[in-house]
mmCIF file of C-alpha atoms and ligand atoms in Angstrom:
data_model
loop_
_atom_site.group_PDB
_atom_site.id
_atom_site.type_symbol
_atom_site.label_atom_id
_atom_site.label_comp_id
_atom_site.label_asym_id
_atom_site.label_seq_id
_atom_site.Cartn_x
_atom_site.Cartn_y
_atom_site.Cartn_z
ATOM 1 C CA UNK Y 264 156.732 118.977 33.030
ATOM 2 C CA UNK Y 265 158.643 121.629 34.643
ATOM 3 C CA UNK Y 266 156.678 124.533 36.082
ATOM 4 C CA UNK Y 267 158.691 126.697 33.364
ATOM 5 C CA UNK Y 268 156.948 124.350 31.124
ATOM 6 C CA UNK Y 269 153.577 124.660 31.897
ATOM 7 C CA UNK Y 270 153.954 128.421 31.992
ATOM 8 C CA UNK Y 271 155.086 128.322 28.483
ATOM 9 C CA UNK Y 272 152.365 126.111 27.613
ATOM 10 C CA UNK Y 273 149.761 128.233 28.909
ATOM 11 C CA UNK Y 274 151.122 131.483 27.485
ATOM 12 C CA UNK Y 275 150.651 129.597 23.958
ATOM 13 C CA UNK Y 276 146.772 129.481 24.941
ATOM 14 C CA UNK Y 277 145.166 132.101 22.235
ATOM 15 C CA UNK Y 278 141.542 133.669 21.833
ATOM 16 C CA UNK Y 279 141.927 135.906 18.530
ATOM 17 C CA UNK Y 280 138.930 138.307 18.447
ATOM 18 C CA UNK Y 281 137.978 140.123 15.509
ATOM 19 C CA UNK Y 282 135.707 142.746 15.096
ATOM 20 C CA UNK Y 283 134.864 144.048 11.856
ATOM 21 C CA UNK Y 284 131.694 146.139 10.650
ATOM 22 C CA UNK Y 285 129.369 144.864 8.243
ATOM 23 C CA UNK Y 286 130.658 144.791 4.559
ATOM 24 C CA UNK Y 287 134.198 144.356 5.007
ATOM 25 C CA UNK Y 288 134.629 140.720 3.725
ATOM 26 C CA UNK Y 289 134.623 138.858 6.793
ATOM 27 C CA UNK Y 290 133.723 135.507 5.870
ATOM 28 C CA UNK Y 291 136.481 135.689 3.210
ATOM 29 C CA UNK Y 292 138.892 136.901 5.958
ATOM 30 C CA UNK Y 293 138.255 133.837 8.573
ATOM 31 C CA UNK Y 294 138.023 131.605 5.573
ATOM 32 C CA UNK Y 295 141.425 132.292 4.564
ATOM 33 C CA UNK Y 296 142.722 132.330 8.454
ATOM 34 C CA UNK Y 297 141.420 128.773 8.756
ATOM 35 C CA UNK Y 298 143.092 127.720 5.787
ATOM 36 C CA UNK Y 299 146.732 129.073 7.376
ATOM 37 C CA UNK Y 300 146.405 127.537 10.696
ATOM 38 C CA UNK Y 301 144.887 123.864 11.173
ATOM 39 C CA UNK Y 302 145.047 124.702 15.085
ATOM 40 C CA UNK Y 303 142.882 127.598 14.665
ATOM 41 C CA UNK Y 304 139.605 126.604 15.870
ATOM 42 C CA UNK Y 305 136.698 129.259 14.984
ATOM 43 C CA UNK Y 306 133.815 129.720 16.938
ATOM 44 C CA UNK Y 307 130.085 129.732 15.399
ATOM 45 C CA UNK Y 308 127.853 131.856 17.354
ATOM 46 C CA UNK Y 309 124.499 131.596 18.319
ATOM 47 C CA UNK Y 310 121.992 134.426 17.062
ATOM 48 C CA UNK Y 311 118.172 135.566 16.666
ATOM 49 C CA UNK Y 312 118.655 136.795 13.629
ATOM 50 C CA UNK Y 313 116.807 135.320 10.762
ATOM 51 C CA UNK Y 314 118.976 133.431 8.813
ATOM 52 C CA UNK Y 315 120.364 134.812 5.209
ATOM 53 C CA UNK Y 316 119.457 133.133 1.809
ATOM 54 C CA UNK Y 317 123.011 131.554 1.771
ATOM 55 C CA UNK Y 318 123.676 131.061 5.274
ATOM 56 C CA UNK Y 319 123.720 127.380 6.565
ATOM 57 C CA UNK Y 320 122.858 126.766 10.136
ATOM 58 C CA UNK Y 321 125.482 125.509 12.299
ATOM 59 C CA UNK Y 322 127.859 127.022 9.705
ATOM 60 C CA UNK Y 323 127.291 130.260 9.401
ATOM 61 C CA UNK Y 324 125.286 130.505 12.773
ATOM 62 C CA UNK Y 325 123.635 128.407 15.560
ATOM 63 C CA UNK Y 326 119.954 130.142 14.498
ATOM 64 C CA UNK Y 327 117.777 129.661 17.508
ATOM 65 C CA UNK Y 328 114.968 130.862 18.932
ATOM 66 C CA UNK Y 329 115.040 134.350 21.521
ATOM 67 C CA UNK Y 330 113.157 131.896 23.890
ATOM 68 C CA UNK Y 331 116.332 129.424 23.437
ATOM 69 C CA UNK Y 332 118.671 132.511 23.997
ATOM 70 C CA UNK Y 333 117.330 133.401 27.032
ATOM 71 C CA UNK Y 334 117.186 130.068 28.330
ATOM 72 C CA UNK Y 335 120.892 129.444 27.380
ATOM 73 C CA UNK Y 336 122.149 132.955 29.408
ATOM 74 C CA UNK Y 337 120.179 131.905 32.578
ATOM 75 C CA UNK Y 338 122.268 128.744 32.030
ATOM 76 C CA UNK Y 339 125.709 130.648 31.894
ATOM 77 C CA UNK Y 340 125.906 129.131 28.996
ATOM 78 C CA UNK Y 341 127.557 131.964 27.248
ATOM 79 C CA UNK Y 342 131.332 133.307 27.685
ATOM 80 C CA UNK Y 343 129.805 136.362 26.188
ATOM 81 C CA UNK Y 344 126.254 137.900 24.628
ATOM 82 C CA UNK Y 345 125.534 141.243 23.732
ATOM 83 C CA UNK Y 346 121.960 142.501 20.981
ATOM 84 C CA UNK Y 347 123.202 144.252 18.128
ATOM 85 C CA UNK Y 348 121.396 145.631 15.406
ATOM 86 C CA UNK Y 349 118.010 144.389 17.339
ATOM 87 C CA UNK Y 350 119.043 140.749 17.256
ATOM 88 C CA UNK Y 351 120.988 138.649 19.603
ATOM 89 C CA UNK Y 352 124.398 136.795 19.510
ATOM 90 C CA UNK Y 353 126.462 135.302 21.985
ATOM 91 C CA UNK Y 354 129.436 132.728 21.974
ATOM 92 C CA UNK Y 355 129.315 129.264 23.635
ATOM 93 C CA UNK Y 356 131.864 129.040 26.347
ATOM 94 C CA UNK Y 357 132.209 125.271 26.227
ATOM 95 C CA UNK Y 358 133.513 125.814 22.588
ATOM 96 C CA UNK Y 359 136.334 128.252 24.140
ATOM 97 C CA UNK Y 360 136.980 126.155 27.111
ATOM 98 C CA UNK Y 361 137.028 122.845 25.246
ATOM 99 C CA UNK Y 362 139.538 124.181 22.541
ATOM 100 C CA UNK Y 363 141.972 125.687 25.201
ATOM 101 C CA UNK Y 364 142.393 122.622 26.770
ATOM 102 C CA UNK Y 365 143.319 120.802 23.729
ATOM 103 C CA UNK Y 366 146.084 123.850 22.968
ATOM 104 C CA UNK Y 367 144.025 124.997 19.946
ATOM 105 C CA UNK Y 368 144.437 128.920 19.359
ATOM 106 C CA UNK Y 369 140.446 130.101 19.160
ATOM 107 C CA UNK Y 370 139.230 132.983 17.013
ATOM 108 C CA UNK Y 371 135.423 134.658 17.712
ATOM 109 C CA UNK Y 372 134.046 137.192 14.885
ATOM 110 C CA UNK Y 373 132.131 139.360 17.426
ATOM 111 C CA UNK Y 374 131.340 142.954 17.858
ATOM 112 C CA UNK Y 375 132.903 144.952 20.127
ATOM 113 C CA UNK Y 376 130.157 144.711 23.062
ATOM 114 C CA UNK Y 377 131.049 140.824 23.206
ATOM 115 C CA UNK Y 378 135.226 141.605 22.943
ATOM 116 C CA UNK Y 379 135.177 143.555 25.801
ATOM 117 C CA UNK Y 380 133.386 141.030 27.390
ATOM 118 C CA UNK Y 381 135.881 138.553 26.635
ATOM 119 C CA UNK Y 382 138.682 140.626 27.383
ATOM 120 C CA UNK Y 383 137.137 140.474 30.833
ATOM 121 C CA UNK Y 384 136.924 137.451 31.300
ATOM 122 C CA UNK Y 385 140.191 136.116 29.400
ATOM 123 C CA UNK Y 386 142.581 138.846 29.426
ATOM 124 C CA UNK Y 387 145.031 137.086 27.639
ATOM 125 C CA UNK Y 388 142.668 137.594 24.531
ATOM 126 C CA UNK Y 389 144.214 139.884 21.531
ATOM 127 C CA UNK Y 390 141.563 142.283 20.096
ATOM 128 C CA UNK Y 391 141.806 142.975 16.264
ATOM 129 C CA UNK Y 392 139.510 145.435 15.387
ATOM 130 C CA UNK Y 393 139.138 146.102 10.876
ATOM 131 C CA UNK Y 394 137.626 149.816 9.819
ATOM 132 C CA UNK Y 395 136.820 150.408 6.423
ATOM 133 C CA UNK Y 396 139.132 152.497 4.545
ATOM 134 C CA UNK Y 397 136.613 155.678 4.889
ATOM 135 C CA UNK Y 398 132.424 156.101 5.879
ATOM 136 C CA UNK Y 399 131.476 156.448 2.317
ATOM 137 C CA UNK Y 400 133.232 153.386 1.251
ATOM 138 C CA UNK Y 401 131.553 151.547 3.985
ATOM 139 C CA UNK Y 402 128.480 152.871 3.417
ATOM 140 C CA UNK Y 403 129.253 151.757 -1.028
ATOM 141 C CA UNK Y 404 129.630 148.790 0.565
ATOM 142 C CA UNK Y 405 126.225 148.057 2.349
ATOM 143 C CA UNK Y 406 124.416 149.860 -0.656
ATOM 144 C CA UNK Y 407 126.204 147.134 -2.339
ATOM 145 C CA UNK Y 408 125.320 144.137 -0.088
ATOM 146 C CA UNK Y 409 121.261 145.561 -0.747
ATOM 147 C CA UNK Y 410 120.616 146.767 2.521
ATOM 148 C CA UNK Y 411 118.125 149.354 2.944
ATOM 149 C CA UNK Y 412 118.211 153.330 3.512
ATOM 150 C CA UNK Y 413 117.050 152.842 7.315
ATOM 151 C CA UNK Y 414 119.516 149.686 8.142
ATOM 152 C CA UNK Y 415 122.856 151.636 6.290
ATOM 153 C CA UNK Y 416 121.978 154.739 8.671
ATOM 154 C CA UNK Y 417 121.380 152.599 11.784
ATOM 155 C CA UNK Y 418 124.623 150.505 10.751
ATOM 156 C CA UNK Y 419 126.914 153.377 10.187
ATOM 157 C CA UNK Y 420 125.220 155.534 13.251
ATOM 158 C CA UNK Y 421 126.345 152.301 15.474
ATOM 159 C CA UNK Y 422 130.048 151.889 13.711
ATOM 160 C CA UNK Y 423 130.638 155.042 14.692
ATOM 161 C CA UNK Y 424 130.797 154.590 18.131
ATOM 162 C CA UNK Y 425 132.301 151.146 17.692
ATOM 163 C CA UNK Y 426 135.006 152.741 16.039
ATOM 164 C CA UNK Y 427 135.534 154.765 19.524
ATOM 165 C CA UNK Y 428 136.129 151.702 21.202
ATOM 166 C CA UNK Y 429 138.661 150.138 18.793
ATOM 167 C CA UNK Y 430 140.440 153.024 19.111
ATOM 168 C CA UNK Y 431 140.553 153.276 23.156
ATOM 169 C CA UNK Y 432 140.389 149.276 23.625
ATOM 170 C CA UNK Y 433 141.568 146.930 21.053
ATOM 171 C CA UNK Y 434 145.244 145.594 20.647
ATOM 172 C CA UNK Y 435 145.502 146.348 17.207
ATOM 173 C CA UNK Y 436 143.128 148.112 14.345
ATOM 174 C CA UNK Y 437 143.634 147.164 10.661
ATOM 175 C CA UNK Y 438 142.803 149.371 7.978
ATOM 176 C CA UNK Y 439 140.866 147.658 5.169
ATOM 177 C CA UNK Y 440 142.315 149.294 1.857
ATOM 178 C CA UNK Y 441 142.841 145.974 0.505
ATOM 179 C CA UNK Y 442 141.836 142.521 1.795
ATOM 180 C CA UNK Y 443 144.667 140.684 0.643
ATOM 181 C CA UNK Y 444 146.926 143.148 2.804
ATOM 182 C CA UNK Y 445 144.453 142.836 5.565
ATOM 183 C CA UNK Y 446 144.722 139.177 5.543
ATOM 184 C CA UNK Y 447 148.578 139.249 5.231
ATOM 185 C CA UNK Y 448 148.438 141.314 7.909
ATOM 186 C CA UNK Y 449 146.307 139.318 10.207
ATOM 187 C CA UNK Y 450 148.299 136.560 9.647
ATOM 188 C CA UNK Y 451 151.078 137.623 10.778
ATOM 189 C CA UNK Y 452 149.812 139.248 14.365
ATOM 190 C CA UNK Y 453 148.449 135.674 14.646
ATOM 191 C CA UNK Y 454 152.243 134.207 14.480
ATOM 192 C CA UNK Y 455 153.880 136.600 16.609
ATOM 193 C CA UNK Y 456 151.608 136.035 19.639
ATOM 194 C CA UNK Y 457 150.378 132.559 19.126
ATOM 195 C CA UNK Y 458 154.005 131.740 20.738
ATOM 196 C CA UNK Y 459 154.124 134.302 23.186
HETATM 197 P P1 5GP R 638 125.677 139.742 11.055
HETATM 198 O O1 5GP R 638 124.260 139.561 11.509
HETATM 199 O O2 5GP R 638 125.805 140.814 9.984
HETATM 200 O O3 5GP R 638 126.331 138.430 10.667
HETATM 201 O O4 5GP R 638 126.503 140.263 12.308
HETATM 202 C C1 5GP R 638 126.127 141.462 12.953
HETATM 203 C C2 5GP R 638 127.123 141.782 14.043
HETATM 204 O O5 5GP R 638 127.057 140.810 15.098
HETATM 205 C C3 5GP R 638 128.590 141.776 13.578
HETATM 206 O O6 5GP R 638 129.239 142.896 14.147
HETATM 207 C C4 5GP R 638 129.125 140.501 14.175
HETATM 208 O O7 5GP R 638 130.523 140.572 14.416
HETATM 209 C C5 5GP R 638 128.362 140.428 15.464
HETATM 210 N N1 5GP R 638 128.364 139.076 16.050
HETATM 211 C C6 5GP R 638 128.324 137.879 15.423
HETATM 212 N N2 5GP R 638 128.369 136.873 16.295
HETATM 213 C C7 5GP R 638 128.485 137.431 17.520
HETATM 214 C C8 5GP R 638 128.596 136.899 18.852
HETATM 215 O O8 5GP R 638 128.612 135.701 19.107
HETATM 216 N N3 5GP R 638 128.658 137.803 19.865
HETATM 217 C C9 5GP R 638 128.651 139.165 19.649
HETATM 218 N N4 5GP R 638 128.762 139.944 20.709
HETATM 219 N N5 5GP R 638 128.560 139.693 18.418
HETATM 220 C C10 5GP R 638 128.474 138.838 17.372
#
């Protein structure tokens, strides 16, 4: 292989990042990105958090304990971490690594604590970043999803300032009027820099 080549190849090495505040359809989002590209390899994270009625572990989430957290940062274990909403998440950097190598594109669903981290550390990494169409709607939306008075304040009180940093930080911010667009959308930022 030429060196041209292996530049090339390299360049095609993607982490997709995607940040999104609670309530705007996420898992319907990365469900229909996985269904586009079969070299799309998405990350499950490891949390604290309790797990929901319907999540599954190892699906939805790695649920382990804080004691297992901790023990898995002091063994660099993570390629990022960050505590939101009280709880902790972080992403395995094995899973990154291991997909790079075999030319997969990667995407992580992470808040924006954990992209900057990764942005850090992999600068090649394209930050999406999906607001809800307005505060009320969001905050429809988590009345919606059953969450209560004290979490929709603390949740909207902490999107506000991650809505700062998609602003300053992120590569591109998506608008979420309608998730079909949204998804369309995504989709296509995807193609043009998966070959770049
Ligand atoms: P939820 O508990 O509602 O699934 O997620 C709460 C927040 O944690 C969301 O903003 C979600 O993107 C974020 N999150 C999920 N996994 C990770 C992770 O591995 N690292 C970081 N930094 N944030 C995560």
């Amino acid at each position: 292989m030429t060196s041209r080549q292996k530049v090339k190849q390299l360049r095609k090495f993607k982490i997709f990042v995607l940040s999104a505040p609670s309530g705007t359809g996420k898992t319907t989002i990365v469900n229909a990105l996985k269904s586009k590209f079969q070299d799309l390899a998405v990350s499950v994270s490891y949390t604290t958090r309790p797990p929901r009625a319907d999540e599954k572990n190892s699906e939805d989430y790695h649920f382990i304990s804080e004691y297992e957290f901790r023990k898995k940062i002091k063994q660099g274990f993570f390629a990022e971490w960050a505590k939101v909403y009280g709880n902790y998440y972080g992403t395995s950097k094995s899973f990154i690594e291991e997909n790079l190598k075999k030319n997969k594109m990667v995407l992580l669903t992470i808040d924006t604590q954990g992209a900057l981290q990764i942005k850090k550390k992999y600068p090649e990494a394209v930050l999406i970043g999906i607001l809800p169409p307005s505060i009320k709607e969001q905050e429809n939306r988590l009345k919606k999803r059953g969450e209560t008075p004290e979490n929709i304040k603390k949740r909207l009180r902490e999107s506000s300032s991650e809505r700062k940093i998609l602003m300053q930080k992120y590569d591109y911010r998506l608008i979420n009027r309608d998730l079909e667009k949204t998804i369309h959308r995504l989709v296509s930022i995807i193609k043009k820099n998966e070959n770049h």
